[in-house]
PDB file of C-alpha atoms in Angstrom:
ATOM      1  CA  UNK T 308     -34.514 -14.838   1.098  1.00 63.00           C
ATOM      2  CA  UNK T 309     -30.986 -14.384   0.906  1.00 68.00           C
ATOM      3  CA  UNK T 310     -30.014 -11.630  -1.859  1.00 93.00           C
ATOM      4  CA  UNK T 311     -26.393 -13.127  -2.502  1.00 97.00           C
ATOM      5  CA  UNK T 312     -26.272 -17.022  -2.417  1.00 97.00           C
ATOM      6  CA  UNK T 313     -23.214 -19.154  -2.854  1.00 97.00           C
ATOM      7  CA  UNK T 314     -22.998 -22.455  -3.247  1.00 97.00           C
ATOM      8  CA  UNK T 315     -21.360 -24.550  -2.066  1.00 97.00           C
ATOM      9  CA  UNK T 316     -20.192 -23.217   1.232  1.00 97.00           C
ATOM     10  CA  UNK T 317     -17.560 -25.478   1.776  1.00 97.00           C
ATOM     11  CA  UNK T 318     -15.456 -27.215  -1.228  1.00 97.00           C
ATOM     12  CA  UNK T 319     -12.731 -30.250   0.091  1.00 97.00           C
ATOM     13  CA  UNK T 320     -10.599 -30.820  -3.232  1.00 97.00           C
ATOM     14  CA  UNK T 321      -7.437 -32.811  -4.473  1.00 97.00           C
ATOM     15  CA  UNK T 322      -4.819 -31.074  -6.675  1.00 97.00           C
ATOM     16  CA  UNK T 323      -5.263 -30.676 -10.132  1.00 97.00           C
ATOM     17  CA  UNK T 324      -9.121 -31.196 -10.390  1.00 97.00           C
ATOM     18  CA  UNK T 325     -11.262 -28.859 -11.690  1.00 97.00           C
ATOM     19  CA  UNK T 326     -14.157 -27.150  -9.851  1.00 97.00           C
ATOM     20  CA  UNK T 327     -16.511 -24.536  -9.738  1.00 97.00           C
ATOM     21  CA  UNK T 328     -18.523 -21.954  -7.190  1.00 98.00           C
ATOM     22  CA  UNK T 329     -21.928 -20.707  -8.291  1.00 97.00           C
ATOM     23  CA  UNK T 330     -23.050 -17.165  -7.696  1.00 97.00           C
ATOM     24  CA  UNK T 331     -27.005 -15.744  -7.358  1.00 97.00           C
ATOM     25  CA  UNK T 332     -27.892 -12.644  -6.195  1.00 97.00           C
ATOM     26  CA  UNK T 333     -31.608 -11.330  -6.043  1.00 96.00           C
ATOM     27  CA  UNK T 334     -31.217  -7.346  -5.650  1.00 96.00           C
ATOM     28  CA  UNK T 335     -31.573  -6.414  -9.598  1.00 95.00           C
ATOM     29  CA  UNK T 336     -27.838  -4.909  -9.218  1.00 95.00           C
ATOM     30  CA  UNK T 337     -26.361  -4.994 -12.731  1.00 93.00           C
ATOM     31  CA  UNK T 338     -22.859  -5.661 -11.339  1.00 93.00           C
ATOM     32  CA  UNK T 339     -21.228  -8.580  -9.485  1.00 95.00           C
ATOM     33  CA  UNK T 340     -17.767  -9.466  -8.051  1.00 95.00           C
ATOM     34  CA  UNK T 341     -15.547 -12.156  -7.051  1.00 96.00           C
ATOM     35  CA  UNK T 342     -13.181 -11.717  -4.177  1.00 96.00           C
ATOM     36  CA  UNK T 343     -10.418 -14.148  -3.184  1.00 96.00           C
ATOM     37  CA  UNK T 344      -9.824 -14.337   0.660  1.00 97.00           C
ATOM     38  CA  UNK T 345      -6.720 -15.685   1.892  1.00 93.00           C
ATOM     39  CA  UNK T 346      -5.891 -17.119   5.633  1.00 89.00           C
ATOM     40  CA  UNK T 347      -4.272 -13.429   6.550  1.00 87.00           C
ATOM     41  CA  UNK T 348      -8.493 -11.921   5.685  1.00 89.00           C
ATOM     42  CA  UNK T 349      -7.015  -9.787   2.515  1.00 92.00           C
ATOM     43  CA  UNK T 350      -9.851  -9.200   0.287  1.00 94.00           C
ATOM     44  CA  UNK T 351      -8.872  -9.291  -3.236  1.00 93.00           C
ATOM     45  CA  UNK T 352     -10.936  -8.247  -5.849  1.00 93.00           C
ATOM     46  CA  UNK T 353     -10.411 -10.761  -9.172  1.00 94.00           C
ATOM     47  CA  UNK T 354     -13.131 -10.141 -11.762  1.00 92.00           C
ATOM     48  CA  UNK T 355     -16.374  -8.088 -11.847  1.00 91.00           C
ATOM     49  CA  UNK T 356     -19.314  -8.248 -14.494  1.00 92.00           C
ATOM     50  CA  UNK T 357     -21.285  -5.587 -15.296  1.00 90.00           C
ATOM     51  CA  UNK T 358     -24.821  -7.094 -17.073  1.00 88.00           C
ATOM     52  CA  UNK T 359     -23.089 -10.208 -18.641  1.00 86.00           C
ATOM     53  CA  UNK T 360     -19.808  -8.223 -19.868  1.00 88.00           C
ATOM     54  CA  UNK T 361     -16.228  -8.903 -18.017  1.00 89.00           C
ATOM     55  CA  UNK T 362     -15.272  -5.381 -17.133  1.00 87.00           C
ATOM     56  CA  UNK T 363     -12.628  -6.534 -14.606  1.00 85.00           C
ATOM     57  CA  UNK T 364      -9.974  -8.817 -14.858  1.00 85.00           C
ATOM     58  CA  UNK T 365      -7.470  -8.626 -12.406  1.00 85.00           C
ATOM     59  CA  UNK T 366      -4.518 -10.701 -13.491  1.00 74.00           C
ATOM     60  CA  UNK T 367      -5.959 -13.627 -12.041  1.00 85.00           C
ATOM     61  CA  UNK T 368      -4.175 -16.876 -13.722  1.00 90.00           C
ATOM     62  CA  UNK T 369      -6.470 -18.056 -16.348  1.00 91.00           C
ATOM     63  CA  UNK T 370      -6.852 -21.356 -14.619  1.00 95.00           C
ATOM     64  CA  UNK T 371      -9.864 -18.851 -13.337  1.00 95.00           C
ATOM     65  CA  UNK T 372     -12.873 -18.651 -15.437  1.00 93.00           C
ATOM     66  CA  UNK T 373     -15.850 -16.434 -14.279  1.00 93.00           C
ATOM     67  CA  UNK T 374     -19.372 -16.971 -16.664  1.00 93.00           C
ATOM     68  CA  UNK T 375     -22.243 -14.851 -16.245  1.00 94.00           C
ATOM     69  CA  UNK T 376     -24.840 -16.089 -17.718  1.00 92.00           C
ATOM     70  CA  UNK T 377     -27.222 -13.577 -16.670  1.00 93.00           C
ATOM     71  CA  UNK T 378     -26.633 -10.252 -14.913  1.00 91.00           C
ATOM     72  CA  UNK T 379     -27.931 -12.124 -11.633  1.00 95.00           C
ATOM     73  CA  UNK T 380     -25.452 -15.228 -11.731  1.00 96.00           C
ATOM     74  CA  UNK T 381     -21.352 -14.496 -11.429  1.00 96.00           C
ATOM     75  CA  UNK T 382     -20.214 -18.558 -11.218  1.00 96.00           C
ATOM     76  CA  UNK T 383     -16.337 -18.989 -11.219  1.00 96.00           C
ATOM     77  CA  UNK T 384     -14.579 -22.170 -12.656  1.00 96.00           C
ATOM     78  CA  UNK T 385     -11.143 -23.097 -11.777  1.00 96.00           C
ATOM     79  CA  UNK T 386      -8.927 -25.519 -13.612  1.00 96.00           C
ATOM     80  CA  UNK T 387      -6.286 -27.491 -12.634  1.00 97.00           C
ATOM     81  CA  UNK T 388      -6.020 -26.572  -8.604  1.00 97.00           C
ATOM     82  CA  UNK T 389      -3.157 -25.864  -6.747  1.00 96.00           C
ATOM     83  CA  UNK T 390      -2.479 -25.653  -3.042  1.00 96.00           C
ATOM     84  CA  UNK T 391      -2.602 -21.653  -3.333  1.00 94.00           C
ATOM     85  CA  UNK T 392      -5.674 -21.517  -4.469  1.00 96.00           C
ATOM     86  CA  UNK T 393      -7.139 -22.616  -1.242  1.00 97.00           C
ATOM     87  CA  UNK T 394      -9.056 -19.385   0.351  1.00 97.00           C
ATOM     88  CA  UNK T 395     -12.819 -18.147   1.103  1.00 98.00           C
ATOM     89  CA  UNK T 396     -14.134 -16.980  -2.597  1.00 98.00           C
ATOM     90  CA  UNK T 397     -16.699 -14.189  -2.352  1.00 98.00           C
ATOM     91  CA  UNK T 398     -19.413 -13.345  -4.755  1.00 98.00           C
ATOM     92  CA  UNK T 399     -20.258 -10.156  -4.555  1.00 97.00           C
ATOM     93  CA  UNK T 400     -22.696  -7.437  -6.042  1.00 96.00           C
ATOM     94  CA  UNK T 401     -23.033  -3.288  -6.361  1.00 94.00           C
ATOM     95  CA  UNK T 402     -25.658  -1.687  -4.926  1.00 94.00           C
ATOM     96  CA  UNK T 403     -26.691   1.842  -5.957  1.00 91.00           C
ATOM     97  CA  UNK T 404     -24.180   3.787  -4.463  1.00 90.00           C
ATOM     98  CA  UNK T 405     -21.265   1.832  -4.658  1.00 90.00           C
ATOM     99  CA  UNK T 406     -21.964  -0.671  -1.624  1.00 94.00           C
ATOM    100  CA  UNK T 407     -21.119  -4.330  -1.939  1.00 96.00           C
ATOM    101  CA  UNK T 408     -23.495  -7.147  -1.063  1.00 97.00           C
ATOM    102  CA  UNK T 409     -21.424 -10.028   0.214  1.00 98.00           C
ATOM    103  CA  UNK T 410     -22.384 -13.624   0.106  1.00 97.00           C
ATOM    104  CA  UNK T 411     -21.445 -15.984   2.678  1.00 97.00           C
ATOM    105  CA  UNK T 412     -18.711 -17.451   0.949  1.00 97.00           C
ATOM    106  CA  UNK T 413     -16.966 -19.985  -0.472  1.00 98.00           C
ATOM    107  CA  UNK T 414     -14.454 -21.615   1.190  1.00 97.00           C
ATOM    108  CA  UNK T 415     -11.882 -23.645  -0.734  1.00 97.00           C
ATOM    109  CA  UNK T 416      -9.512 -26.373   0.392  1.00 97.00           C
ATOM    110  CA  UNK T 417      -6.676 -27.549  -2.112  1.00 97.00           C
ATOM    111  CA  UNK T 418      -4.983 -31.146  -0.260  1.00 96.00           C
TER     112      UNK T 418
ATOM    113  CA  UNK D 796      -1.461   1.191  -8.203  1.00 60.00           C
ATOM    114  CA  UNK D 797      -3.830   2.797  -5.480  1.00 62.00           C
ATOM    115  CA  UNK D 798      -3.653   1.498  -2.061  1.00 82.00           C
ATOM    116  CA  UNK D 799      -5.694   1.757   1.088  1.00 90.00           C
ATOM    117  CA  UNK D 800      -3.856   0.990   4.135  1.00 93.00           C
ATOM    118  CA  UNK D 801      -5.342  -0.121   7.610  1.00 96.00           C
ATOM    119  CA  UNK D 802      -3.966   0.316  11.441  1.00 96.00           C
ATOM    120  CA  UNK D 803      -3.374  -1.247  13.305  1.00 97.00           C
ATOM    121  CA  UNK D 804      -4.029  -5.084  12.291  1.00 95.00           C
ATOM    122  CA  UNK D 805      -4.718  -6.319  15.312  1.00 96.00           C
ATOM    123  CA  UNK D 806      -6.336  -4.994  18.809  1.00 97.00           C
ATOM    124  CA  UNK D 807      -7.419  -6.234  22.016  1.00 97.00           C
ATOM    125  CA  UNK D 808      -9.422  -4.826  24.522  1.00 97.00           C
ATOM    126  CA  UNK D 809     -11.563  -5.173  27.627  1.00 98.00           C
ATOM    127  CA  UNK D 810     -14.895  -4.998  26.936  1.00 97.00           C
ATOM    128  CA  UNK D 811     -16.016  -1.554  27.973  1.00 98.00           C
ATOM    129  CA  UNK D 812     -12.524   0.076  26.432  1.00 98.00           C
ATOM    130  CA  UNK D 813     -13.218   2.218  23.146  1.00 98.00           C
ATOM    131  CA  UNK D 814     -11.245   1.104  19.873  1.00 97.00           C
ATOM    132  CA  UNK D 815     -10.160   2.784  16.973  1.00 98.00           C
ATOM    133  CA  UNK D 816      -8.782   1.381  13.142  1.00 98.00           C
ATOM    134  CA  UNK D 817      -7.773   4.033  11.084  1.00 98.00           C
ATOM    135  CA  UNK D 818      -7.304   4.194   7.100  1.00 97.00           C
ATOM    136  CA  UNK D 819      -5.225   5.766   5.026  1.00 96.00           C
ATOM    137  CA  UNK D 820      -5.272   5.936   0.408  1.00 93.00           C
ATOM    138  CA  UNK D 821      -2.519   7.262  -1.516  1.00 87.00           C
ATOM    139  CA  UNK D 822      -5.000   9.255  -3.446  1.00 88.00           C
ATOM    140  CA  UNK D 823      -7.996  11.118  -2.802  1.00 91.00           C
ATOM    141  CA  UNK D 824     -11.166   8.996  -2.452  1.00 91.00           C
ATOM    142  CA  UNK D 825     -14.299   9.767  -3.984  1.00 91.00           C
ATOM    143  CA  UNK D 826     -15.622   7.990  -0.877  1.00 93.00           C
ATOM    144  CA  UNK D 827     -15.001   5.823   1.899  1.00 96.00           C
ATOM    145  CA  UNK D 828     -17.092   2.417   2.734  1.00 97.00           C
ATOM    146  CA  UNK D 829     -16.906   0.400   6.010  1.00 98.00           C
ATOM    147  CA  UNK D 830     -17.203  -3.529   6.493  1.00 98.00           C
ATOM    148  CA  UNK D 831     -17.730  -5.556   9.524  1.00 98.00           C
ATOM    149  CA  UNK D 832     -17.025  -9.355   9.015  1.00 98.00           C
ATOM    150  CA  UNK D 833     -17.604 -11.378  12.039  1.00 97.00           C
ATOM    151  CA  UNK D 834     -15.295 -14.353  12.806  1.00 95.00           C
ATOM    152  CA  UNK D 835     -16.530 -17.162  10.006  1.00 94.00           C
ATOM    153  CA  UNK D 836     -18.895 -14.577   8.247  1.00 96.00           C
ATOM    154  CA  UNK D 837     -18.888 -12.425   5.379  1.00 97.00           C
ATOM    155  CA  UNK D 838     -17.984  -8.844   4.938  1.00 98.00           C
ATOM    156  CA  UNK D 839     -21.025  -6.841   5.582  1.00 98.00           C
ATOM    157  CA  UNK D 840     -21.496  -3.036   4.791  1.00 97.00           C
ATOM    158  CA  UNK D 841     -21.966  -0.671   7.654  1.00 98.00           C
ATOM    159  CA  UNK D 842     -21.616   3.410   6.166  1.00 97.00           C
ATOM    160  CA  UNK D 843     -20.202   5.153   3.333  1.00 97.00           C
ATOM    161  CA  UNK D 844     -18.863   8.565   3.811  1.00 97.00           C
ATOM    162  CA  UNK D 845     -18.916  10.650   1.013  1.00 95.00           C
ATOM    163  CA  UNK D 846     -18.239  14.572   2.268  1.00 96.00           C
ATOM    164  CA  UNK D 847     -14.807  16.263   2.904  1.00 96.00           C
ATOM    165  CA  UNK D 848     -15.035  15.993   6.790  1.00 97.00           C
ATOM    166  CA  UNK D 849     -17.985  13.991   7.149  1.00 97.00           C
ATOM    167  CA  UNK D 850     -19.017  12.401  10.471  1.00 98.00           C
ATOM    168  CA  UNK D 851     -21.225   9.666  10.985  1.00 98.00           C
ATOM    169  CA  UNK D 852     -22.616   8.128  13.692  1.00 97.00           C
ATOM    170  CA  UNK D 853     -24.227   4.821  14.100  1.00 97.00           C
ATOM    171  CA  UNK D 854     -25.040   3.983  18.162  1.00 97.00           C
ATOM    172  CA  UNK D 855     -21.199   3.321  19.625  1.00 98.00           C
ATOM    173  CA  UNK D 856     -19.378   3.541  15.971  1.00 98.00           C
ATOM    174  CA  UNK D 857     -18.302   7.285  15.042  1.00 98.00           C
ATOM    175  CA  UNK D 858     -17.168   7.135  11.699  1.00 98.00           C
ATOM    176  CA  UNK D 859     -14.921  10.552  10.015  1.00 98.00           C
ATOM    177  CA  UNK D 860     -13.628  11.183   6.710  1.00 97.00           C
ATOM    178  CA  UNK D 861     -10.627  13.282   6.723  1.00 97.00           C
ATOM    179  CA  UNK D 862     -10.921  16.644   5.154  1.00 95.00           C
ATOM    180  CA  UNK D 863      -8.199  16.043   2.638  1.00 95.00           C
ATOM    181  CA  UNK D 864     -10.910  12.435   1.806  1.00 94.00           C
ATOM    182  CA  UNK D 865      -7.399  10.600   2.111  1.00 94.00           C
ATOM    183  CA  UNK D 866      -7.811   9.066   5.726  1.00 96.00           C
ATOM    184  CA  UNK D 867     -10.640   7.568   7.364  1.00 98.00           C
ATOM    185  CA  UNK D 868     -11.496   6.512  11.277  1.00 98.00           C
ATOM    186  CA  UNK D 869     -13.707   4.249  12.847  1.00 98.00           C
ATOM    187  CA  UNK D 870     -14.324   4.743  16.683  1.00 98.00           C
ATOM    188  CA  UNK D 871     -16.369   2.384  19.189  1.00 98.00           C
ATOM    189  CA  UNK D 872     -17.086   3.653  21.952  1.00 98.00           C
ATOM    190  CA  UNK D 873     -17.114   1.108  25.162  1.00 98.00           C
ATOM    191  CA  UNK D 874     -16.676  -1.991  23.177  1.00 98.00           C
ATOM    192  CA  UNK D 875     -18.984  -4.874  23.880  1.00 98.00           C
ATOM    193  CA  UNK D 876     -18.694  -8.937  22.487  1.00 97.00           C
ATOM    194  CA  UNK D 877     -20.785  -8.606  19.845  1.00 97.00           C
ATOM    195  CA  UNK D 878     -18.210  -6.164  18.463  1.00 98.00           C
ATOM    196  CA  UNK D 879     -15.877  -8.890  17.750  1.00 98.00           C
ATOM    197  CA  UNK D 880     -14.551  -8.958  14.080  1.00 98.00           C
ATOM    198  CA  UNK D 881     -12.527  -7.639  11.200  1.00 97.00           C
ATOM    199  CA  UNK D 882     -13.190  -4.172  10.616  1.00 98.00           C
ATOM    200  CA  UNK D 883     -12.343  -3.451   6.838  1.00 98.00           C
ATOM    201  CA  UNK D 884     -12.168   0.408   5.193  1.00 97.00           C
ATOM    202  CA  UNK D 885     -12.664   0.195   0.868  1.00 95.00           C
ATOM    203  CA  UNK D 886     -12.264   3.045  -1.323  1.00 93.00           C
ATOM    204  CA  UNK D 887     -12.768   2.961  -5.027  1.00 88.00           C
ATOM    205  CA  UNK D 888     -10.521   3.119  -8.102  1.00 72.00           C
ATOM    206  CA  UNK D 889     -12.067   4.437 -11.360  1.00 61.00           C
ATOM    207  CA  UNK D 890     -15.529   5.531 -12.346  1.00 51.00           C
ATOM    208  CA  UNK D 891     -18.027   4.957 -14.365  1.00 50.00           C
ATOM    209  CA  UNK D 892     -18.723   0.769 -15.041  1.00 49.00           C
ATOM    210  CA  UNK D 893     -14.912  -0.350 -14.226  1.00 56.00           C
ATOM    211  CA  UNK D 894     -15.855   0.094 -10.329  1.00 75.00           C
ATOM    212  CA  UNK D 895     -13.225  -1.557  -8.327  1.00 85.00           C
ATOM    213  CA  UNK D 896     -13.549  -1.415  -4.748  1.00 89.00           C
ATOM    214  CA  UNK D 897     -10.061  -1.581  -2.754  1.00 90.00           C
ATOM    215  CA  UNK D 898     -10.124  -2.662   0.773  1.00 94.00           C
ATOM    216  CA  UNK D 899      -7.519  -2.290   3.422  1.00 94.00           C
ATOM    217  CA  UNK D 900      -6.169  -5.158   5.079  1.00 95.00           C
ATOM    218  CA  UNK D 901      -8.555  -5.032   8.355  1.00 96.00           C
ATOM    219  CA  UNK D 902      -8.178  -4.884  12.011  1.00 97.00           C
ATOM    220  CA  UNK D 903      -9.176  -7.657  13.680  1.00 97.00           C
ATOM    221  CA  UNK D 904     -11.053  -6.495  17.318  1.00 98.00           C
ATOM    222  CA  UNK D 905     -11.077  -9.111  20.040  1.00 98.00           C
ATOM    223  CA  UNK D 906     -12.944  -7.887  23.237  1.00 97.00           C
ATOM    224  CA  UNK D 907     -12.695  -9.145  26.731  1.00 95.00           C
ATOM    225  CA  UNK D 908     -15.040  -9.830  28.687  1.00 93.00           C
TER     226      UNK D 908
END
């Protein structure tokens, strides 16, 4: 079983839809992240969730909409693409001592 | 704002050559994590080092925390294929819930072989 699972893996979009990236993970961890990953591999961190509640937001335009539904789904809506926004989106979650539990991405592609 | 920066960004060697990235944080870290991400993969955690000092070994990778916990290292010794990827250092900012982990910009290993 896969303990962080994205879907979908690959996401082939026009300008100015909307779309969104689902996040599970199966470890119990009470946190979860999203990380943007542009063509030059930065990893940036945009929001966490810590059981349900937003506890980071970092300045991400609010075309960006994370939902946690439960403290084992992080999905992340986004409004109104733009070319930018094209990039691998992780989901991510904590472990016990502060490790991170990729999934295998997202990858995004604004035309 | 905190930052964790990485050196070099890129490196080449022939397989059997060691490599080394190194990582450096404006502040003090409470620890320091390490990531491989193969080419098309996804970040995966290798060691965190915690201790002023602290070395680590797994097989070929040495890994040292400096004793000041600003700077990091990771060494391989006589590099092989499957050692191909981005090699990414992440300290935290904050405690407590608001855990943000920052990561350095990688260095990208190609190996020759």
């Amino acid at each position: 079983d896969t303990a962080v699972s994205q879907t979908p893996k690959y996401l082939v979009t026009q300008m100015g839809n909307d779309k969104s990236i689902k996040c599970e993970q199966n470890l119990g961890h009470d946190t979860m992240y999203w990380y943007k990953q542009d063509s030059k591999k930065f990893l940036k961190i945009m929001f966490s969730y810590n059981n349900k509640e937003l506890i980071i937001n970092e300045t991400v335009p609010n075309r960006f909409s994370p939902k946690s539904p439960d403290k084992a789904h992080l999905n992340l809506h986004i409004n109104s693409l733009e070319l930018g926004d094209s990039a691998v989106y992780f989901c991510a979650s904590r472990g016990p001592t502060g490790e991170l539990f990729f999934g295998e991405g997202s990858r995004l592609t604004v035309l | 704002g905190q930052q964790v920066m990485q050196i070099p960004q890129y490196q080449h060697v022939q397989e059997g050559e060691d490599f080394t990235t190194y990582c450096n944080s404006s502040t003090t870290l409470s620890n320091i994590q390490w990531y491989k991400q193969r080419p098309g993969g996804h970040p995966v955690f290798l060691i965190q080092l915690v201790k002023s000092g602290e070395v680590k070994k797994q097989k070929r990778l040495t890994f040292q925390f400096g004793e000041a916990k600003k700077n990091s290292s990771l060494h391989i010794t006589a590099t092989q294929t499957t050692d191909v990827g981005t090699y990414f250092c992440a300290g935290p900012i904050s405690g407590g819930s608001n855990y943000k982990l920052t990561f350095g910009k990688g260095t990208l290993l190609t190996v020759n072989p």
